[in-house]
Short mmCIF file of C-alpha atoms (C1' of nucleotides) in Angstrom, two decimals:
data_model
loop_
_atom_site.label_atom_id
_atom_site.label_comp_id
_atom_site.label_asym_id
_atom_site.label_seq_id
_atom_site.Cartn_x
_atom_site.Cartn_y
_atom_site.Cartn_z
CA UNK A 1 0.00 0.00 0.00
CA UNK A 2 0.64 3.88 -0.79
CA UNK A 3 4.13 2.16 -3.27
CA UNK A 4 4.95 5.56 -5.73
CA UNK A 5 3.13 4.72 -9.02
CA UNK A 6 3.06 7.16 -12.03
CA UNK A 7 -0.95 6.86 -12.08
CA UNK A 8 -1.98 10.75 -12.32
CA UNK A 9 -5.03 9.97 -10.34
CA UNK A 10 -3.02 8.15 -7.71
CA UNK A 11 -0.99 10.99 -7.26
CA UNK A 12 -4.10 13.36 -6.97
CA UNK A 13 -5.86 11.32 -4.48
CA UNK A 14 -2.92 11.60 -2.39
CA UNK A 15 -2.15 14.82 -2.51
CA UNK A 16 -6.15 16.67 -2.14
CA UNK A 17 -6.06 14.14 0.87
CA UNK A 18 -2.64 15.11 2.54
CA UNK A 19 -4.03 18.71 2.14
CA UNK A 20 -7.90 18.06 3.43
CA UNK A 21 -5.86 16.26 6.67
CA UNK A 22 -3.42 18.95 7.59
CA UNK A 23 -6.65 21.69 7.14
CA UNK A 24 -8.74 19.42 8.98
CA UNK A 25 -6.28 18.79 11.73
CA UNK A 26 -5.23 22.63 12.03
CA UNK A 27 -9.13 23.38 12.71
CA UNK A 28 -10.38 20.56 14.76
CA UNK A 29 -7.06 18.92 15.74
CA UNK A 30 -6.22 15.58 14.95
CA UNK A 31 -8.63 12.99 16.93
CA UNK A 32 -11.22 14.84 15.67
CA UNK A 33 -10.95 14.30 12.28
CA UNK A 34 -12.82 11.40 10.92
CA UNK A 35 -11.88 9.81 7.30
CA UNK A 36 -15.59 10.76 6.42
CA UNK A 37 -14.73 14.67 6.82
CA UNK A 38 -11.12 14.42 5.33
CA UNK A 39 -12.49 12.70 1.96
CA UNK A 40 -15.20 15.51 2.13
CA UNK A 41 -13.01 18.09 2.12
CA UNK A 42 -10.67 16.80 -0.38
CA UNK A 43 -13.46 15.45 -3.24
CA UNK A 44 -12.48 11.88 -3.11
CA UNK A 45 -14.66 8.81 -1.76
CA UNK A 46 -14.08 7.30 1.33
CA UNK A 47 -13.05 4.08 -0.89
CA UNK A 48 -10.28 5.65 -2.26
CA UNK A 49 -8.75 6.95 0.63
CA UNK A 50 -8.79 3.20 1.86
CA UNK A 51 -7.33 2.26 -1.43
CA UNK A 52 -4.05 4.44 -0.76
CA UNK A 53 -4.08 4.12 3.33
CA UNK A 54 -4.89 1.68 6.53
CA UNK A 55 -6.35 4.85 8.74
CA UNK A 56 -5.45 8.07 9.04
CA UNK A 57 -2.62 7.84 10.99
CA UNK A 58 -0.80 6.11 8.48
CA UNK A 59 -1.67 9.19 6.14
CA UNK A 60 0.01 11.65 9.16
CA UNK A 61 2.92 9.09 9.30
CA UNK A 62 3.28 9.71 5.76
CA UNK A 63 3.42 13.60 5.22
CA UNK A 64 5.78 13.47 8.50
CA UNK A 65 7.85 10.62 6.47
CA UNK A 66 8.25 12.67 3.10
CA UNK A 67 9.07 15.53 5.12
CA UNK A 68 11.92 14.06 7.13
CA UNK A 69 13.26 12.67 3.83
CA UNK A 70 13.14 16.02 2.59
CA UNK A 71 14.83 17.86 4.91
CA UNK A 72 17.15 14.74 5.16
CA UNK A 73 18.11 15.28 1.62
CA UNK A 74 18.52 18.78 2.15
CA UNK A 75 21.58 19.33 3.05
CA UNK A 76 24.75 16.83 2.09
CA UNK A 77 26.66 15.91 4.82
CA UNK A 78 30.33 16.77 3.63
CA UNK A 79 30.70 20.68 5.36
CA UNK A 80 31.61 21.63 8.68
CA UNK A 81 28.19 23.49 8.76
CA UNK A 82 26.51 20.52 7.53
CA UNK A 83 24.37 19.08 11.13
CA UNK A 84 23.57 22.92 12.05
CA UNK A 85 22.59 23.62 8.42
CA UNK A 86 20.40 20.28 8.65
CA UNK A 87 18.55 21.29 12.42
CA UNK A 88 17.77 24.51 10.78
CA UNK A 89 16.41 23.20 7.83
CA UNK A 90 14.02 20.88 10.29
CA UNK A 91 13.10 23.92 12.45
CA UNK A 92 12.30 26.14 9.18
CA UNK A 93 10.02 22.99 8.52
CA UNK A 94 8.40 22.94 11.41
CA UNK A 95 7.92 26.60 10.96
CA UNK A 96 6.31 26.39 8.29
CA UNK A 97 3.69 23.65 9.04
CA UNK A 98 3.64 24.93 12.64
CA UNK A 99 0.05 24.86 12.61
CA UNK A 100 -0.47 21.12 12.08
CA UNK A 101 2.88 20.05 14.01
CA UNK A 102 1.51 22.66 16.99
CA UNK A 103 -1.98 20.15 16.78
CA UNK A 104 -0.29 17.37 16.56
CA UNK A 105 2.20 18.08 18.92
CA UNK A 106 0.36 20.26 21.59
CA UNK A 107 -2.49 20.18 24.16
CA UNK A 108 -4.96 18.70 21.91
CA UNK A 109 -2.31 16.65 20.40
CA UNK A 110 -2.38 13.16 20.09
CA UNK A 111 0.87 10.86 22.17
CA UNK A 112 1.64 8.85 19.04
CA UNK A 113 2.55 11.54 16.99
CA UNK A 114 5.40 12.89 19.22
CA UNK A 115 6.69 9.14 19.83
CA UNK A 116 6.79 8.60 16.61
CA UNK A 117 8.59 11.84 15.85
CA UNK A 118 10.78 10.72 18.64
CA UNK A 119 11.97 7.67 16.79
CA UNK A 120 11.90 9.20 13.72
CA UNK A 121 14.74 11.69 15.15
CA UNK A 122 16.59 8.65 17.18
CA UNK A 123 16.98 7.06 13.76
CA UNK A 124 18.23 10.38 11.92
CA UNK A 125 21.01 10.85 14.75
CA UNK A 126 21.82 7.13 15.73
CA UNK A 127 23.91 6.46 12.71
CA UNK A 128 26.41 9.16 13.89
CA UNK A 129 27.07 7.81 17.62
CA UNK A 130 29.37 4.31 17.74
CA UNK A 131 27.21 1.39 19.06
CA UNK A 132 29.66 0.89 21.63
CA UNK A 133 28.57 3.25 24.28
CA UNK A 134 27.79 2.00 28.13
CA UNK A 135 24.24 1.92 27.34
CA UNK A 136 23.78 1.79 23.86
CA UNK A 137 20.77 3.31 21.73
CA UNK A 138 20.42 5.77 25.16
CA UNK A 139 22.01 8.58 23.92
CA UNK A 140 19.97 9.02 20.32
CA UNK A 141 16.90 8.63 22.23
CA UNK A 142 17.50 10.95 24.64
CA UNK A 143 18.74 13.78 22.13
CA UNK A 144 15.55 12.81 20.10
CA UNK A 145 13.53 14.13 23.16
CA UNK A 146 15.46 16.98 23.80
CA UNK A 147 14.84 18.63 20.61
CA UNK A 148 11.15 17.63 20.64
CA UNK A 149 10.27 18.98 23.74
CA UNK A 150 12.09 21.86 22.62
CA UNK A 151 9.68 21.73 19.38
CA UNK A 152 6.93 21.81 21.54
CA UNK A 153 7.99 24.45 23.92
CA UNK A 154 8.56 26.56 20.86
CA UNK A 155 4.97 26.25 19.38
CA UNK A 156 3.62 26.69 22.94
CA UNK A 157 4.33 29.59 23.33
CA UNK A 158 3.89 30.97 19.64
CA UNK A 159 7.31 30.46 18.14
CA UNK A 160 8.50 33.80 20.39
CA UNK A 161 11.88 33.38 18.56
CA UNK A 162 13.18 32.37 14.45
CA UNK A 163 13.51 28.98 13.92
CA UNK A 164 17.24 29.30 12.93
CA UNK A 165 17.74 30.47 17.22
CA UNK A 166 15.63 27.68 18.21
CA UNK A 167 17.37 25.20 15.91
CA UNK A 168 21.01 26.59 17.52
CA UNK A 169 19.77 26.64 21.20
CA UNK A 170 18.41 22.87 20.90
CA UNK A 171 21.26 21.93 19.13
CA UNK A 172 23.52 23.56 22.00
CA UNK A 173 21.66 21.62 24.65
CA UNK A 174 21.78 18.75 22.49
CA UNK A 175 25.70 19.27 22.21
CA UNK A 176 26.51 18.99 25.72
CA UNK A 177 24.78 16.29 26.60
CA UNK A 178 26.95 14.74 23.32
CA UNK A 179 29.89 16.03 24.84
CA UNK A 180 29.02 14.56 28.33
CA UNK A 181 28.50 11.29 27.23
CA UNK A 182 31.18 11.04 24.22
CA UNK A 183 33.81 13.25 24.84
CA UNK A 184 33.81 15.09 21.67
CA UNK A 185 34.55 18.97 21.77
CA UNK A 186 31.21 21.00 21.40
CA UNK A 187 30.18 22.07 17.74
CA UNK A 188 31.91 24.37 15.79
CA UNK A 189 28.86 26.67 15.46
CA UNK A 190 28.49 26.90 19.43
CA UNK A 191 32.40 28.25 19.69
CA UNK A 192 31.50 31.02 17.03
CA UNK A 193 28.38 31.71 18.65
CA UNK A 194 29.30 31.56 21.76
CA UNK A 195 26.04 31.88 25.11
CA UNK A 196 25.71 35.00 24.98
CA UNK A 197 22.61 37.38 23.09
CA UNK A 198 23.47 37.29 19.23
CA UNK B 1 -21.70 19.51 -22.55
CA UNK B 2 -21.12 21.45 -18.73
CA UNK B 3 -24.35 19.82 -17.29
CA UNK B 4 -24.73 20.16 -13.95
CA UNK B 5 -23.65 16.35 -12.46
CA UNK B 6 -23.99 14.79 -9.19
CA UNK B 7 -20.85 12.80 -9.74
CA UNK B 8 -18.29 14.07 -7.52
CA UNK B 9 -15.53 13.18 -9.79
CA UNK B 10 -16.74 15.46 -12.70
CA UNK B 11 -17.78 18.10 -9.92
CA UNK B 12 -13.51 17.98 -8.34
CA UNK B 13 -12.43 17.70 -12.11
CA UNK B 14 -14.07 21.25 -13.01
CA UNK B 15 -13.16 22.63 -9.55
CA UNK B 16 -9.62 21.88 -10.20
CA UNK B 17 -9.98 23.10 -13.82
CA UNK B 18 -11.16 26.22 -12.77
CA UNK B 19 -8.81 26.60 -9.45
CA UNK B 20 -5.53 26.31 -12.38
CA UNK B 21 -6.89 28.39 -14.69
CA UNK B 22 -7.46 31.58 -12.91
CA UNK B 23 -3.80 30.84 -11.30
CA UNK B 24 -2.62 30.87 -14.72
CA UNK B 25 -4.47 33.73 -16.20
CA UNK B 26 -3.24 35.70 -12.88
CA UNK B 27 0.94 34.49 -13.36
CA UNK B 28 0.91 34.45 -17.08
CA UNK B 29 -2.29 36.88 -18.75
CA UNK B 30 -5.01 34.38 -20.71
CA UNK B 31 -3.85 34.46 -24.08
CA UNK B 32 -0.77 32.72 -22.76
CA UNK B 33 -2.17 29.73 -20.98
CA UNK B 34 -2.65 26.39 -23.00
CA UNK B 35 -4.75 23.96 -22.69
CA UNK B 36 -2.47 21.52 -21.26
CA UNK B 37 -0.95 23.74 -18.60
CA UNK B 38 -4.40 23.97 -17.19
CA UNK B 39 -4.53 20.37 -17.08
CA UNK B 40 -1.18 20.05 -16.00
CA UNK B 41 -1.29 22.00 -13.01
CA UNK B 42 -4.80 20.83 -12.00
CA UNK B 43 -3.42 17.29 -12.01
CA UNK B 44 -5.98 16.24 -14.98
CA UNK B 45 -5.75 14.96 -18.36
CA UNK B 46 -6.13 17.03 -21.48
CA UNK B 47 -8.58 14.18 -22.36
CA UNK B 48 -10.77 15.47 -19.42
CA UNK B 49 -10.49 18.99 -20.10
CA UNK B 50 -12.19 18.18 -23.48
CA UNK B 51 -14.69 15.97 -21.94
CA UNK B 52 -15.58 18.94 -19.72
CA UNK B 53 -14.95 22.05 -22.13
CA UNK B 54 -15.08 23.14 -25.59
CA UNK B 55 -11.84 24.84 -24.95
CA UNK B 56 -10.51 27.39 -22.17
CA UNK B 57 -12.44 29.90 -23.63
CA UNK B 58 -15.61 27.94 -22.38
CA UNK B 59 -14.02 27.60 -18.90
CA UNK B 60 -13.46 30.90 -18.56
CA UNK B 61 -16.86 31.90 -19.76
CA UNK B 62 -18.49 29.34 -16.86
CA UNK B 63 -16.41 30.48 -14.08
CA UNK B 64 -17.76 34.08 -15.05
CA UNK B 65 -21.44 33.21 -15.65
CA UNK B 66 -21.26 31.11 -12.39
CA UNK B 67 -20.19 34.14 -10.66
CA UNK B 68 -22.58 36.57 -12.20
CA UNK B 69 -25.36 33.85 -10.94
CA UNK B 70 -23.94 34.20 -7.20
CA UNK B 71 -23.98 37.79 -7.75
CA UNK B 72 -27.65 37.68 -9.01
CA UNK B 73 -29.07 35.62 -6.40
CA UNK B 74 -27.09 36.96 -3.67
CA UNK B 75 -29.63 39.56 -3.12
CA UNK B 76 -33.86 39.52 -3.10
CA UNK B 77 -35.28 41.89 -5.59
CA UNK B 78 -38.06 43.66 -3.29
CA UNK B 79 -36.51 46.00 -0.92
CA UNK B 80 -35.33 49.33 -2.09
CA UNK B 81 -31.49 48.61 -1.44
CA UNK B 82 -31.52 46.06 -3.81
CA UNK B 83 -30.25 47.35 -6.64
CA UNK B 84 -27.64 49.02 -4.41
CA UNK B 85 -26.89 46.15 -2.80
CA UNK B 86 -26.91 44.06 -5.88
CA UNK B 87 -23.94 46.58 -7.09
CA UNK B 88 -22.40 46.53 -4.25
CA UNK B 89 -21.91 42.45 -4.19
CA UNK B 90 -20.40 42.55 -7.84
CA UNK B 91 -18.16 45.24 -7.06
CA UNK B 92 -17.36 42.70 -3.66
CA UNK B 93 -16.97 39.82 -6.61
CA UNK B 94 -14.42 41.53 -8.64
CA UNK B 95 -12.37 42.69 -5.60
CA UNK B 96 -12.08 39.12 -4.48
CA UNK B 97 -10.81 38.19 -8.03
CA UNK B 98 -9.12 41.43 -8.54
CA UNK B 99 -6.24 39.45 -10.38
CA UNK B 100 -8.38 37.43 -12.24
CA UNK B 101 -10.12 40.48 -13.54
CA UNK B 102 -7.30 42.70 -13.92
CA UNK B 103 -5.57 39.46 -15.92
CA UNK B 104 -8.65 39.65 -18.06
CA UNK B 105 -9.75 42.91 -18.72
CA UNK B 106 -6.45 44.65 -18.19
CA UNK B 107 -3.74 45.60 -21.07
CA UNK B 108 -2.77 42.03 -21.43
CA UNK B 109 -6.13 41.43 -21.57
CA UNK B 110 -8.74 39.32 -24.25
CA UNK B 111 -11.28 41.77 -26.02
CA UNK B 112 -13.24 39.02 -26.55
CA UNK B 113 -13.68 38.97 -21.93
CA UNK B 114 -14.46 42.73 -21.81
CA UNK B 115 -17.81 42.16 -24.32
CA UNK B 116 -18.59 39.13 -23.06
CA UNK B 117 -18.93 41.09 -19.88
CA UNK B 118 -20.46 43.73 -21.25
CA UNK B 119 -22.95 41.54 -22.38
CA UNK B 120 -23.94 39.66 -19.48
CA UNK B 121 -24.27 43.16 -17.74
CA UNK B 122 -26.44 44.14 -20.43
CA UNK B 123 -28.46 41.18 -20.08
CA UNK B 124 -28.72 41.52 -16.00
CA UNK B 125 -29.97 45.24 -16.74
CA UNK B 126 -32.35 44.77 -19.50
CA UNK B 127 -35.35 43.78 -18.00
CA UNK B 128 -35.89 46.54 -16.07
CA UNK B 129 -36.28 49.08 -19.01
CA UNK B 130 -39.20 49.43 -20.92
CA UNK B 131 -39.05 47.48 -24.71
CA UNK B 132 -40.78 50.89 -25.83
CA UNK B 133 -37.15 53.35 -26.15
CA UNK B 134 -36.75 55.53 -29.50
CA UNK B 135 -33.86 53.25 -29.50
CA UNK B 136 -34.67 49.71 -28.04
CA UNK B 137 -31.57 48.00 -26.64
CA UNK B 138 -29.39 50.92 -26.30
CA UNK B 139 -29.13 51.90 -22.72
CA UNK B 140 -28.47 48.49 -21.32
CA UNK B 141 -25.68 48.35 -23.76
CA UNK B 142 -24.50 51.65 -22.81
CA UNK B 143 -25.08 51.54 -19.45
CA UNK B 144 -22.67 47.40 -19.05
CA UNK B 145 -19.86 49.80 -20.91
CA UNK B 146 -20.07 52.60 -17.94
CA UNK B 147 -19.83 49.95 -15.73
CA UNK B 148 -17.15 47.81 -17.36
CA UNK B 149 -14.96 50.59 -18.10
CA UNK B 150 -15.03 51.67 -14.30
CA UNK B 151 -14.15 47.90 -13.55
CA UNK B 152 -10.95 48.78 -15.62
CA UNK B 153 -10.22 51.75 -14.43
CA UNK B 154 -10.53 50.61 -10.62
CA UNK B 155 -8.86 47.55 -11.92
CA UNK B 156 -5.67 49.76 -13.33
CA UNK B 157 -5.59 52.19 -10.69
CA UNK B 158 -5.04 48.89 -7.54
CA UNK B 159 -8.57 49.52 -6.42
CA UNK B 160 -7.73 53.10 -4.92
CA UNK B 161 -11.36 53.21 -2.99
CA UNK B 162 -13.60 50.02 -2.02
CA UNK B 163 -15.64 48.14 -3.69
CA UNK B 164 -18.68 49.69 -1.86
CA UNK B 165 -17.32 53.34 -3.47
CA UNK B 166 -16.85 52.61 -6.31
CA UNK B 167 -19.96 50.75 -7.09
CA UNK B 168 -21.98 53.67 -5.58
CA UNK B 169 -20.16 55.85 -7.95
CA UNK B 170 -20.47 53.79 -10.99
CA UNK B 171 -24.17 53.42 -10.02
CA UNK B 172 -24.45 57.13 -9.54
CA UNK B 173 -23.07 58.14 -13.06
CA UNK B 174 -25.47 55.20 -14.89
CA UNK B 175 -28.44 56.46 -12.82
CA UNK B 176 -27.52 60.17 -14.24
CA UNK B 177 -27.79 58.53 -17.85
CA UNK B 178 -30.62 56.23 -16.38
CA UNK B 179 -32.73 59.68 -15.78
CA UNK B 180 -31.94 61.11 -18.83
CA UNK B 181 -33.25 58.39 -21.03
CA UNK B 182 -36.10 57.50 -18.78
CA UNK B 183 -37.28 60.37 -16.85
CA UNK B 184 -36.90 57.86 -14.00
CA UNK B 185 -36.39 59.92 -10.32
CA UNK B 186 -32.42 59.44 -9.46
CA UNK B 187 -31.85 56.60 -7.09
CA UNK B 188 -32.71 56.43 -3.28
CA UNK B 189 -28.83 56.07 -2.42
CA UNK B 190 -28.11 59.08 -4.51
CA UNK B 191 -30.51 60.91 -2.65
CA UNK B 192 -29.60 59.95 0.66
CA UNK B 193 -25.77 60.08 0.21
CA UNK B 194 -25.09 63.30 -2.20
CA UNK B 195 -22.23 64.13 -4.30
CA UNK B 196 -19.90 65.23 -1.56
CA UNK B 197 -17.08 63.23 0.50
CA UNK B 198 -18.85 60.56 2.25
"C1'" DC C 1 -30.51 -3.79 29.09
"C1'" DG C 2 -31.96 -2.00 24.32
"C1'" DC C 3 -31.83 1.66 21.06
"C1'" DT C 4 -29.84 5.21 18.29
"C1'" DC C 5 -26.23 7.38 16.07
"C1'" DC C 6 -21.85 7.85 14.05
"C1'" DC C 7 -17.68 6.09 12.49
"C1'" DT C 8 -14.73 2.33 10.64
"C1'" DG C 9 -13.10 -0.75 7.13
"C1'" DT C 10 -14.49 -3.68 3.08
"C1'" DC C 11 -16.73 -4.94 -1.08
"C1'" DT C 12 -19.04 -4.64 -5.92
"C1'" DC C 13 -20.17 -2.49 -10.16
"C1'" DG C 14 -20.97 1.14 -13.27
"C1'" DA C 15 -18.86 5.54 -14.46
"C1'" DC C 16 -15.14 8.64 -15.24
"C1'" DT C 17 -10.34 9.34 -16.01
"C1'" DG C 18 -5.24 8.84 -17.60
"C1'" DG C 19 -1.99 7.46 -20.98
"C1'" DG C 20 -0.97 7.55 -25.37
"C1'" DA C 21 -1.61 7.95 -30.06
"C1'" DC C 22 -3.63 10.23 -34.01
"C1'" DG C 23 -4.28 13.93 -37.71
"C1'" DG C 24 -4.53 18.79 -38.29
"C1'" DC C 25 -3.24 23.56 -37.97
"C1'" DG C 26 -0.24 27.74 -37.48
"C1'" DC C 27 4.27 29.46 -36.86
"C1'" DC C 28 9.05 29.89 -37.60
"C1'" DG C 29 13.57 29.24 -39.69
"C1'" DG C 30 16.22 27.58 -43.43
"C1'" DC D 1 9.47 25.54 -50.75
"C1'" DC D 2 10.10 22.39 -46.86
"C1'" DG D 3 10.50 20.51 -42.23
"C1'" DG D 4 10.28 20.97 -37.27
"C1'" DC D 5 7.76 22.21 -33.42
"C1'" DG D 6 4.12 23.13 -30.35
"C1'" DC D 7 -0.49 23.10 -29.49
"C1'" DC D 8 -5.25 21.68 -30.62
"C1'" DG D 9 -9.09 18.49 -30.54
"C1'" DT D 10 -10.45 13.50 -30.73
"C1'" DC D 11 -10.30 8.68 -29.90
"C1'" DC D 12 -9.60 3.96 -27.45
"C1'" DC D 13 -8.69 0.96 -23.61
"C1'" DA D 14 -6.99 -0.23 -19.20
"C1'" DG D 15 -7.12 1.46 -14.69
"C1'" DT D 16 -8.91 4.07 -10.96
"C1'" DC D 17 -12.69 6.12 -8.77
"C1'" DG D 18 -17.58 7.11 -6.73
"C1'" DA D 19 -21.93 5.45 -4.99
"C1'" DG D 20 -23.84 2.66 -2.01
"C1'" DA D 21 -24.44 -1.21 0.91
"C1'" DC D 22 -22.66 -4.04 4.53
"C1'" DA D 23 -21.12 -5.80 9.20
"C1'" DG D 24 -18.88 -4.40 13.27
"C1'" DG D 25 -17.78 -1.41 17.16
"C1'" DG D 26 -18.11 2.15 20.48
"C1'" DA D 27 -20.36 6.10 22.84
"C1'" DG D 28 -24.44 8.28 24.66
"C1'" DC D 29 -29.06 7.83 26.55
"C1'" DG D 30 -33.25 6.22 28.74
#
DNA sequence: CGCTCCCTGTCTCGACTGGGACGGCGCCGG
DNA sequence: CCGGCGCCGTCCCAGTCGAGACAGGGAGCG
């Protein structure tokens, strides 16, 4: 199920119903949406959306997917700037669905969706730690939650500062706690920019 | 050809159709959109354009009369406002698709849109003059120009006053001619809100 | 408890659409 | 003059979609 195909009209579905969810979830937030209301607002049948998906939360799963492999692919990883480049990139992302991620990810927002962002930044940052750490698999987790609570602390309270701040602050935090538990010297961008106002 | 159809796959087909043409007559001017960028951008095969349309001179002539029939019926015909008010929402109408209309009507504009307007004003007008003129036919004609060509020059000018003004104004200077040709009193609104600054 | 209501997830069949090809036309450059 | 190119308008067939019905579940209510 929901395997790329070149089908036009596979393509269309998808896309009226990724936008009819994230309008849906912005005004009602997420549990209540129904499938009914989602294939109302797009102009697709119900049938259809159950051709391309199990339920909606695979949909959500999805457009959080495509995004992640977006910003993934957004920046190479050969420059020294390269991991700050890439956590601003996912903050500017954020920023600018910060409606649906602030309904998925707030008061009204539903536990899955922040696990599963969770794990979705554990895997993004695991590769780079060696498996061979006293309690392995901690550390990516951990980091995972920092920045997502910091997410959610940003939309919160109504993004009060650019994303590109947010992005260097979490990755700071993020950076000592890397430095704590591996020894390597903090990032480059923290030494240029160093605590204090910019 | 254009029935009206319950199926909701014809219904999303035109609503796209229509949604990619007026983006395209607002980035590019009409003359310069094809057939298959419509179709393109609304995600819909050239073989359903032509299913649906004649060509995009068709579409463009629906989206307009489908308007003009919202404008008609947004207002009752008994109280004495009406006419005002009647103005007033087609004035609103061409605000909201102040690009379209500017696209259309403008320099880069399609002769054949400004008559076709002209025409359809005529046609809303018409039945409220008497068949028994020196010169039957005339003053609606006359009268769709005075209002199409203050369309364009609003249009031109970015809208310098509201809607509301401008249709009051317009209204005014037809009513002048209206009086002349009928004998008809001037309208209420006239009367109530003279020539002066408002 | 029963009853209603709404939503889910699945299925079938007729209807509409997409892909692709076709000939035709107008335009432009050689 | 010719040929290339882009767009138009039409056609066919396989594939997808919409309408509607269905059983099942869960919440609210008397």
């Amino acid at each position: 199920m929901s395997q790329p195909t070149g089908d036009l009209r596979v393509r269309r579905t998808r896309k009226l119903l990724r936008e009819a969810l994230i309008a849906l979830i912005e005004e009602r937030g997420f549990d209540r949406v129904t499938v009914g209301a989602i294939t109302e607002r797009a102009m697709v049948s119900r049938a259809a959306f159950y051709r391309n998906y199990r339920d909606k939360y695979q949909l959500v799963e999805q457009i959080f997917d495509e995004a992640m492999a977006e910003v993934r692919g957004h920046v190479a990883d050969g420059d020294p700037d390269s991991r700050r480049a890439r956590w601003v990139a996912f903050f500017d992302h954020v920023d600018e669905y910060h409606r649906l991620y602030a309904a998925l990810l707030g008061a009204r927002g539903s536990a899955w969706f922040a696990a599963r962002m969770r794990s979705a930044l554990a895997e993004l940052t695991a590769p780079h730690f060696a498996p061979d750490a006293p309690v392995p698999g901690l550390l990516p987790s951990v980091l995972s939650a920092v920045f997502v609570e910091s997410i959610v602390w940003w939309l919160d309270h109504d993004r009060p500062v650019p994303a590109a701040e947010i992005a260097d602050r979490s990755a700071d935090l993020a950076g000592a706690m890397i430095t704590e538990a591996t020894g390597w010297p903090p990032r480059p961008w923290s030494r240029r920019r160093p605590a204090g106002k910019k």
